[in-house]
Coordinates of C-alpha atoms in Angstrom, one line a residue:
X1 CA 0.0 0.0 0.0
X2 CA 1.6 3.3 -1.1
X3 CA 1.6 6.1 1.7
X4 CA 1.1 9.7 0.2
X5 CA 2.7 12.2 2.3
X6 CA 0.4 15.5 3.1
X7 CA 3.3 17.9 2.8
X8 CA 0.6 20.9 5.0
X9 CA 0.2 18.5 7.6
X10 CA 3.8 17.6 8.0
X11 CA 4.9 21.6 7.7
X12 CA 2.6 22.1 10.9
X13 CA 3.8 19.0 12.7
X14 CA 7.3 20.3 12.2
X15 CA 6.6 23.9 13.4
X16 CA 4.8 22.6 16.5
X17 CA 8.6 21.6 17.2
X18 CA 10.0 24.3 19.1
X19 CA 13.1 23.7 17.6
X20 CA 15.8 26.4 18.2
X21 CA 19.0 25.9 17.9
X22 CA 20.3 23.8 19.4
X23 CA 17.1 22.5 20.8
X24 CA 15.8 18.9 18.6
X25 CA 12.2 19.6 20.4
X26 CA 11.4 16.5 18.4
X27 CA 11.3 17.8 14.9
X28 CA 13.6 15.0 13.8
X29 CA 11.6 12.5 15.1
X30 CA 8.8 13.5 13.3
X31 CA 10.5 13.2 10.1
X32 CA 11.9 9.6 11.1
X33 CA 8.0 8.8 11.6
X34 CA 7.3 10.2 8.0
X35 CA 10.4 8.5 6.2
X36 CA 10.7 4.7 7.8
X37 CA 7.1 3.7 6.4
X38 CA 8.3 5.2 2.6
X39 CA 11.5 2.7 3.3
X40 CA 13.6 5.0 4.3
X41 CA 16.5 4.1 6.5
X42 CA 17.3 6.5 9.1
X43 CA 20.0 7.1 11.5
X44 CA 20.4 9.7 14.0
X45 CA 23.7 11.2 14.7
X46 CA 24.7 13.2 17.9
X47 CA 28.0 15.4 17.5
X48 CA 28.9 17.5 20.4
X49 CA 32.8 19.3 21.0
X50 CA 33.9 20.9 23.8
X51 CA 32.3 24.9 23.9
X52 CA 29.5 23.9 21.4
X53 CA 26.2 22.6 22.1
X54 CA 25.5 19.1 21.6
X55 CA 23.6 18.6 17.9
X56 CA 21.0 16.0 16.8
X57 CA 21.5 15.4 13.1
X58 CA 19.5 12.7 10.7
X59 CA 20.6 11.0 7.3
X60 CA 17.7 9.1 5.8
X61 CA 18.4 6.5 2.6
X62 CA 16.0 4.7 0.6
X63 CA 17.8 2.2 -2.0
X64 CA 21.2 0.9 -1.8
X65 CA 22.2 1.8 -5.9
X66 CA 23.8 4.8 -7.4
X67 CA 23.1 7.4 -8.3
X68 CA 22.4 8.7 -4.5
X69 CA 20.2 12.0 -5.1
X70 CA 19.8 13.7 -1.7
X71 CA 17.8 16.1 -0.3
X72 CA 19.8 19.0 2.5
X73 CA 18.1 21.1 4.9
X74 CA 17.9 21.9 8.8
X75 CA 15.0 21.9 10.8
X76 CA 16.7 24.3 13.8
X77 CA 15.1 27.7 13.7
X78 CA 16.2 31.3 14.9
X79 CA 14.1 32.3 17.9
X80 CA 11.2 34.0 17.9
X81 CA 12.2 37.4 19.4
X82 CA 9.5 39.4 20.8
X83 CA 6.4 37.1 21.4
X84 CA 3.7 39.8 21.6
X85 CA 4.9 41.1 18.6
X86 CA 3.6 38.2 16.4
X87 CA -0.1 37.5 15.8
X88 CA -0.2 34.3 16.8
X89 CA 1.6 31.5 18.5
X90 CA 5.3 30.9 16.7
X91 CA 4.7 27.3 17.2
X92 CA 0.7 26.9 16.8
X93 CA 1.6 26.5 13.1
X94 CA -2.0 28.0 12.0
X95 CA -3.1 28.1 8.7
X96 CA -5.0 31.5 8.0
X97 CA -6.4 33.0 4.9
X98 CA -4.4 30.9 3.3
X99 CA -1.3 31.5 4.6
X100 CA 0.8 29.0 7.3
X101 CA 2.5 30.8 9.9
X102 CA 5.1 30.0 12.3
X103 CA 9.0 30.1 13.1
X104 CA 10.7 27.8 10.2
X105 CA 7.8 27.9 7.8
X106 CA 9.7 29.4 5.1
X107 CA 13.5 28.3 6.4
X108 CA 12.8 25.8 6.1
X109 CA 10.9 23.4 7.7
X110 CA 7.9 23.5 5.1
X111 CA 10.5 22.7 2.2
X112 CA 11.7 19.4 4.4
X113 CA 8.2 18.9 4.3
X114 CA 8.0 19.3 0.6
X115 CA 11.0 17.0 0.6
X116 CA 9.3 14.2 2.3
X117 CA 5.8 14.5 0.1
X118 CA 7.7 14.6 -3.4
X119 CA 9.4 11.6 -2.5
X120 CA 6.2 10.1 -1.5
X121 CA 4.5 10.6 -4.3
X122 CA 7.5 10.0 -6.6
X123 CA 8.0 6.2 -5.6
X124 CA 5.0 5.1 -6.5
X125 CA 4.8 3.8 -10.1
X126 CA 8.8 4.8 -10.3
X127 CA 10.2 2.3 -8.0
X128 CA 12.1 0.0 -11.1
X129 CA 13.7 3.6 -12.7
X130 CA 14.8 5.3 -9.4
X131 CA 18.1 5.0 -7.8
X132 CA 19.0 5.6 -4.0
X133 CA 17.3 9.0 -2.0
X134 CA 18.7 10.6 1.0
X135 CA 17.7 13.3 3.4
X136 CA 20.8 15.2 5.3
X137 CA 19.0 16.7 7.8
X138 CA 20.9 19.1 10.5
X139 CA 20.2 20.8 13.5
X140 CA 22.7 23.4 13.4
X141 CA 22.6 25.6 10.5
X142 CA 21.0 28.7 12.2
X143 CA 23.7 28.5 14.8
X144 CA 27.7 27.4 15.1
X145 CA 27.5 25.1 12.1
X146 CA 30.2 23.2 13.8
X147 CA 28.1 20.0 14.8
X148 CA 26.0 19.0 11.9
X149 CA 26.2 18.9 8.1
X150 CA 30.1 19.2 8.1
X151 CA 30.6 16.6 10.8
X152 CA 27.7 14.3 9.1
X153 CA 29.5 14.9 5.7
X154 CA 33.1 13.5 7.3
X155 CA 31.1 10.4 8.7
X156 CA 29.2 9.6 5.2
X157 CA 32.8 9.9 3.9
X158 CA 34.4 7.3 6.4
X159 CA 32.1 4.8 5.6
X160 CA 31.9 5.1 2.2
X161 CA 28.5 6.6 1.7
X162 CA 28.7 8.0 -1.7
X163 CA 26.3 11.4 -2.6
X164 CA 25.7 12.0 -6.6
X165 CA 23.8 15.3 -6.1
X166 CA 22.0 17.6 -3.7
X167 CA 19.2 19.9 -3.4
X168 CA 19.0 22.3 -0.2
X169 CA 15.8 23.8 0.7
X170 CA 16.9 26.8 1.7
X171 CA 14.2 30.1 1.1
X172 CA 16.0 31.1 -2.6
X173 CA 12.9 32.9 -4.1
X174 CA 12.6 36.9 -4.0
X175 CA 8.9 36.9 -5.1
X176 CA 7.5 33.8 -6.3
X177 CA 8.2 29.9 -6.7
X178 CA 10.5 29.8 -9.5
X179 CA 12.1 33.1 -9.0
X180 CA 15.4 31.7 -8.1
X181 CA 18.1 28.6 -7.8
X182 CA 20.9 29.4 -6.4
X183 CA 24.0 27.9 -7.8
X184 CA 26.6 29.2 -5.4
X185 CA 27.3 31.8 -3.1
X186 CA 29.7 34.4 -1.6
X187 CA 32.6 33.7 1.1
X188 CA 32.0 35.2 4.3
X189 CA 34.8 36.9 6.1
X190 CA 34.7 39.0 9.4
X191 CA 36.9 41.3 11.0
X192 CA 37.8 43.2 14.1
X193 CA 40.5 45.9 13.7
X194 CA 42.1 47.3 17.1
X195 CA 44.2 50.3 17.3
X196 CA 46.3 50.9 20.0
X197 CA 47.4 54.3 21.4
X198 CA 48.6 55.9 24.3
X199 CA 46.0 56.9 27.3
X200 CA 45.9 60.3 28.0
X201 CA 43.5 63.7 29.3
X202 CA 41.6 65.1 26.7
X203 CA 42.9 68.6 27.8
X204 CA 46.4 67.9 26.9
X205 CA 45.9 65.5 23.6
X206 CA 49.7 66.2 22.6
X207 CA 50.6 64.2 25.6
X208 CA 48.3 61.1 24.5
X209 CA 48.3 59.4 21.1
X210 CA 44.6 59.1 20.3
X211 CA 43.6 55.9 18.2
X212 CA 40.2 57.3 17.1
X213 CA 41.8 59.6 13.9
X214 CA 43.7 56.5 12.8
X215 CA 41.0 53.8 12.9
X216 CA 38.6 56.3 11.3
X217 CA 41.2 56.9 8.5
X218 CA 41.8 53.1 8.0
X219 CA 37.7 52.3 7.7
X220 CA 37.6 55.3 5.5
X221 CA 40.1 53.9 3.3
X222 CA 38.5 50.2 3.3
X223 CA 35.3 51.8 2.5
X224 CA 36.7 54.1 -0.3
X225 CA 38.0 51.0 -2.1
X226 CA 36.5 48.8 -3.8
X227 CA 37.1 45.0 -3.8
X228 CA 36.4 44.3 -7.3
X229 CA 34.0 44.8 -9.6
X230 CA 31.9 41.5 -9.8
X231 CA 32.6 38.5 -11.9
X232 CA 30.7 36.6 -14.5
X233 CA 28.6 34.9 -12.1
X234 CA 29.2 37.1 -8.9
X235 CA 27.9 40.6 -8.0
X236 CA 30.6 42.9 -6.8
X237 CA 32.2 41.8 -3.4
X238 CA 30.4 43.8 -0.5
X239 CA 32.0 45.4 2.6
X240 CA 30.1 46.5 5.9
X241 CA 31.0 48.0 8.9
X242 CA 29.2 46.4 12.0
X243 CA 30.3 47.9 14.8
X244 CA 33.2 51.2 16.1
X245 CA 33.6 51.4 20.1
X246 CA 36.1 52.6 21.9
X247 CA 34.7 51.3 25.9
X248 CA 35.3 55.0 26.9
X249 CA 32.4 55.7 29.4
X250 CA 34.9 58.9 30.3
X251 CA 34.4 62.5 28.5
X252 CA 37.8 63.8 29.2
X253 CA 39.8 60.7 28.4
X254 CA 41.4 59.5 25.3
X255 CA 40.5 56.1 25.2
X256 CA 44.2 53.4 24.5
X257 CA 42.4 51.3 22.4
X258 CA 39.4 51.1 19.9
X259 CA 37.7 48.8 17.8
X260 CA 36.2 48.1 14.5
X261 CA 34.4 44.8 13.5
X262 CA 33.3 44.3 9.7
X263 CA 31.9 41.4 7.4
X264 CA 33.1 41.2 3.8
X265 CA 30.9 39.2 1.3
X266 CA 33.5 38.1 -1.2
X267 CA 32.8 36.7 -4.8
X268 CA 35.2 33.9 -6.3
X269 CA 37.7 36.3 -7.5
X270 CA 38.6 36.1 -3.8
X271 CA 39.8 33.4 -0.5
X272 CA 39.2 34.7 2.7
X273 CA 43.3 34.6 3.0
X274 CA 43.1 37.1 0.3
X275 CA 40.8 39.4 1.8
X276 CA 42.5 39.6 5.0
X277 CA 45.2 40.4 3.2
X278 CA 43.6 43.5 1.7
X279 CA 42.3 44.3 5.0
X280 CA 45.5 44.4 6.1
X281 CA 47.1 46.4 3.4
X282 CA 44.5 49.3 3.6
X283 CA 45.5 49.8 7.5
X284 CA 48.9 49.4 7.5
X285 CA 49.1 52.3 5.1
X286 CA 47.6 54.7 7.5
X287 CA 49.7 53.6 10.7
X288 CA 51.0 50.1 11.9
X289 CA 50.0 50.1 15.3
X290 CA 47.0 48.1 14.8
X291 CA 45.7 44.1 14.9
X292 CA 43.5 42.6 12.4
X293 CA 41.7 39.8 13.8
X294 CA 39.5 37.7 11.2
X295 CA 37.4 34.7 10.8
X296 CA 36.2 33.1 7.3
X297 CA 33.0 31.2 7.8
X298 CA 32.6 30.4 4.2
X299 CA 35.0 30.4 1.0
X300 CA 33.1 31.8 -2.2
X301 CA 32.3 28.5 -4.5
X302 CA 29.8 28.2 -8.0
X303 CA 28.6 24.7 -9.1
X304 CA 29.3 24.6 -12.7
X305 CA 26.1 24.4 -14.9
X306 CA 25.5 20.6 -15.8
X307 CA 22.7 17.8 -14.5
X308 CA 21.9 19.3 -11.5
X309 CA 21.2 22.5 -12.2
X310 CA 19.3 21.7 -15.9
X311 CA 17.1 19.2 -14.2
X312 CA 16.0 21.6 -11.2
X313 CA 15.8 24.0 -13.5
X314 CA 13.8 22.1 -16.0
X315 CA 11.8 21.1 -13.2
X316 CA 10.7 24.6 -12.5
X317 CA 9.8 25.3 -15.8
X318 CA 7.3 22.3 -15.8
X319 CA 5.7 22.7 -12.8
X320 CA 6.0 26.6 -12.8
X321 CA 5.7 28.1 -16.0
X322 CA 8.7 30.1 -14.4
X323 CA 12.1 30.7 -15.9
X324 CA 14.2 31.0 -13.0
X325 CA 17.3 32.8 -12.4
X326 CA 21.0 31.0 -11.9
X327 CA 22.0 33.1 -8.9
X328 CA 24.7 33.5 -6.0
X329 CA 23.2 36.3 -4.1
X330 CA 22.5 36.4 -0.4
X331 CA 24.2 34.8 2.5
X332 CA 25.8 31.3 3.2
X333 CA 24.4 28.4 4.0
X334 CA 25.6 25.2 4.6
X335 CA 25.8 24.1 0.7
X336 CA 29.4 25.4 1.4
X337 CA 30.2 22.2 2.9
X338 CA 28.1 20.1 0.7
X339 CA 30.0 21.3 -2.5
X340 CA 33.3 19.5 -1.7
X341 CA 31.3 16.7 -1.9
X342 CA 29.2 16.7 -5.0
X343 CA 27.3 19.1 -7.1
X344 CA 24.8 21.3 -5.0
X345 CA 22.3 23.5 -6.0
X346 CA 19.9 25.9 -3.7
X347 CA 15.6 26.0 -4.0
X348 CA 13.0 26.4 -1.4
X349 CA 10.2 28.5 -0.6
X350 CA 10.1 32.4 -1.0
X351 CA 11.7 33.9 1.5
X352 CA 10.7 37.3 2.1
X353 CA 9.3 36.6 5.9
X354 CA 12.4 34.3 6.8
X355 CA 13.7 35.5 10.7
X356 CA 11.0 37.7 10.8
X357 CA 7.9 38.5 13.1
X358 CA 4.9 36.4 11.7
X359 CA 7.2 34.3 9.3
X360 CA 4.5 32.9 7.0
X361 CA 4.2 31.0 3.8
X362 CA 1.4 30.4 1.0
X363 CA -0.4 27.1 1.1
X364 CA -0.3 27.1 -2.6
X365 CA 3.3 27.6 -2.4
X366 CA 4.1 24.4 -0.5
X367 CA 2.0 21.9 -3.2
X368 CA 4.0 23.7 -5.9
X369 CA 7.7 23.4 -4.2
X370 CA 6.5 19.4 -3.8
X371 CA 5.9 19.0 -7.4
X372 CA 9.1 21.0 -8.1
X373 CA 10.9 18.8 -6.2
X374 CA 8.9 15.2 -7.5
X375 CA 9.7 16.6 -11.3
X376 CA 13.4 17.4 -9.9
X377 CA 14.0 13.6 -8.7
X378 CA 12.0 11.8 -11.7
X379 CA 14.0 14.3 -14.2
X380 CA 17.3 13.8 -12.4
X381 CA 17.4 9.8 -12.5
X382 CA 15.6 9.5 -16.2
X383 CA 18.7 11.7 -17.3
X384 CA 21.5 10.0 -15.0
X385 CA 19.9 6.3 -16.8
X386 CA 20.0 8.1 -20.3
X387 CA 23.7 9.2 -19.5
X388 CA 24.7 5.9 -18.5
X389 CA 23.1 3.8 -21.1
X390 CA 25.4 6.2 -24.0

C-alpha cells in the first residue's frame, strides 16, 4: 500500500517543534516517523565538542544503488524574538487565509516537508527507474554550524556513503516559486581591527596618542576601495562595517584602544586569506600600530552548470511556467560544505518573511515546491539512466 505524504500536515507538525538551535524539540523524530514507512533508512547522529552545544543530526536512505540523489536542509530555527509582537503563536503553526504561519515555515521546515511529500509521491509507479534517495538533515545551520552537516559529511565519507547530487531547501525565491536557484554563493569573512594608542586627558591631547583619527582613517580607506567589480557569475564583493567602540564611558579621556568589526561578502575572485590580506594592506598604510583579527566562515564556490542545475531548472519550468534565475546572491548556507562533496544547487520557498515577526508561507506555495521537487527527482534519474546507457 503506497503512503502519500500531506506535505501541509507535515509543515505544521514540524513547526509545533520548538526547535531552536540547538534544541531537537522533536522535529527530527517527526520526520523519522514520516520517512521509515516510505523505506527510508534513518540514523540519528549526535556530534557535540567541547564549547559547542550538543547537535541531533538525521541522514535518511532509501535504496542501496547509485546514483544517491539527496535532499539537504535543517529543521533548527532562529528564535522567535519578541512574542507579543507576532499575531499568533510561533509554534501553533496555524493556517489563515491561506497562509501557514510559524517560526521555520519558510526556512525551512515547510521545504523538508516538501522533501518528504515529493518523495512520497515520486515512488510510487517509479520504483524500477529510481536509484537511491537521501535526506541530510541538520540541527545546526542557524547556529555554530560546527556540529551538523560538516561533521555528518566527514562520517558519510568514512564509511563510504557516496552522494551523486544535492538539493537544499533553503528560502531562494525573491517573489514567487521559481524566482530563483541558487548555484553558489559568496565567502563570508569578518573582521575586528584594534588600534592601539597611548591613554591620555583630553585637555592635553599632545601628551596622549589618540587611536580614534587612525582607525577612522583606516575604515575610510577600506570603505573608499573597492574589492572588485563582480565576476561573471558574482555581483561585486560587499563590505560592511558592523560595529566602532572605543569602551570609553569617560568624556575627558582619550581612550588606548578602539575597535572596529566588519563582514566582507566576497565573490570567487577572492579566498578569505586574500581578503585579509587587503584588510590588512588598507590599514597598514595609515599607521601600523593596529591588529586585524579575522574569521572566514565560508569560502566563495559556484557549481558549474551541468545535470543538477538543468534538471532543477527544467523542473521549474514544468511545474511553474517560471524561468528562474541562476543566482549566487545572499548569504551562506551550509551548501558550502556540501559542494566538496558533489554538485549542489539551492531552491525552497520564498523567503521574504524568513527571521521575521509572523514568518508565514502560501499554502499554494508548499503543493508547488513538492511538485518542483517530485519533477526534480524523476527528471534527475531519467537523465542519469540516459547518460549511463550512452
Amino acid at each position: 500500500m503506497s503512503i502519500i505524504v500531506d506535505p501541509l500536515e507535515l509543515s505544521r507538525a514540524l513547526i509545533r517543534c520548538a526547535s531552536v538551535t540547538p534544541a531537537d524539540a522533536g522535529a527530527l523524530g517527526i520526520l523519522q516517523d514520516a520517512l521509515e514507512p516510505l523505506g527510508f533508512s534513518c540514523e540519528r547522529m549526535r556530534f557535540e565538542q567541547d564549547g559547542t552545544p550538543t547537535i541531533d543530526n538525521l541522514y535518511a536512505r532509501r535504496g542501496r544503488s547509485g546514483p544517491n540523489f539527496c535532499f539537504a536542509g535543517h529543521t533548527d530555527v532562529v528564535p522567535p524574538g519578541d512574542l507579543a509582537a507576532w499575531s499568533v503563536d510561533p509554534f501553533a503553526a496555524e493556517v489563515r487565509d491561506g497562509r501557514l504561519y510559524g517560526r521555520g515555515a519558510a526556512d525551512m521546515k515547510a521545504a523538508i516537508a516538501c522533501f518528504v511529500a515529493a518523495v512520497s509521491r515520486c515512488v510510487v509507479g517509479h520504483d524500477g527507474t529510481l536509484g537511491s534517495i537521501s535526506l541530510l538533515i541538520t540541527g545546526d545551520e542557524e547556529g555554530p554550524a560546527v556540529n551538523g552537516t560538516r561533521k555528518m559529511l566527514e562520517w558519510l565519507n568514512a564509511r563510504g556513503e557516496r552522494i551523486d547530487a544535492c538539493l537544499v531547501g533553503e528560502p531562494t525565491n525573491p517573489d514567487a516559486i521559481g524566482d530563483m536557484i541558487k548555484i553558489g554563493r559568496r565567502g563570508s569573512l569578518n573582521a575586528e581591527i584594534t588600534v592601539v594608542g597611548v591613554q591620555g586627558h583630553s585637555a592635553y591631547p599632545e601628551r596622549a596618542d589618540n587611536p580614534i583619527p587612525h582607525l577612522v582613517r583606516m575604515l575610510a580607506a577600506i570603505d573608499a576601495t573597492p574589492l572588485d567589480h563582480g565576476t561573471p557569475h558574482f555581483q561585486p564583493s560587499t563590505i560592511t562595517f558592523t560595529s566602532v567602540d572605543v569602551g570609553n564611558p569617560a568624556t575627558n579621556v582619550i581612550p588606548a584602544r578602539a575597535r572596529a568589526r566588519l563582514n566582507v561578502r566576497f565573490n570567487d575572485s577572492h579566498t578569505g586569506k586574500s581578503v585579509a590580506e587587503w584588510l590588512e594592506r588598507q590599514c597598514a598604510a595609515v599607521s601600523d600600530r593596529f591588529q586585524l583579527a579575522w574569521e572566514c566562515s565560508g569560502e566563495a564556490f559556484l557549481c558549474a552548470e551541468g545535470l543538477l542545475s538543468h534538471v532543477v531548472a527544467e523542473a521549474v519550468r514544468k511545474a511553474s511556467g517560471r524561468e528562474p534565475d541562476l543566482s549566487t546572491t545572499g548569504g551562506t548556507s551550509d551548501a558550502r560544505f556540501i559542494k566538496a562533496v558533489c554538485p549542489v544547487c539551492e531552491f525552497g520557498m520564498v523567503g521574504d518573511t524568513a527571521h521575521k515577526v509572523d514568518e508565514n508561507v502560501a499554502v499554494a506555495d508548499i503543493e508547488a515546491l513538492t511538485r518542483i521537487y517530485e519533477q526534480t527527482l524523476l527528471l534527475f534519474f531519467a537523465e542519469s539512466i540516459e547518460s549511463a546507457a550512452c
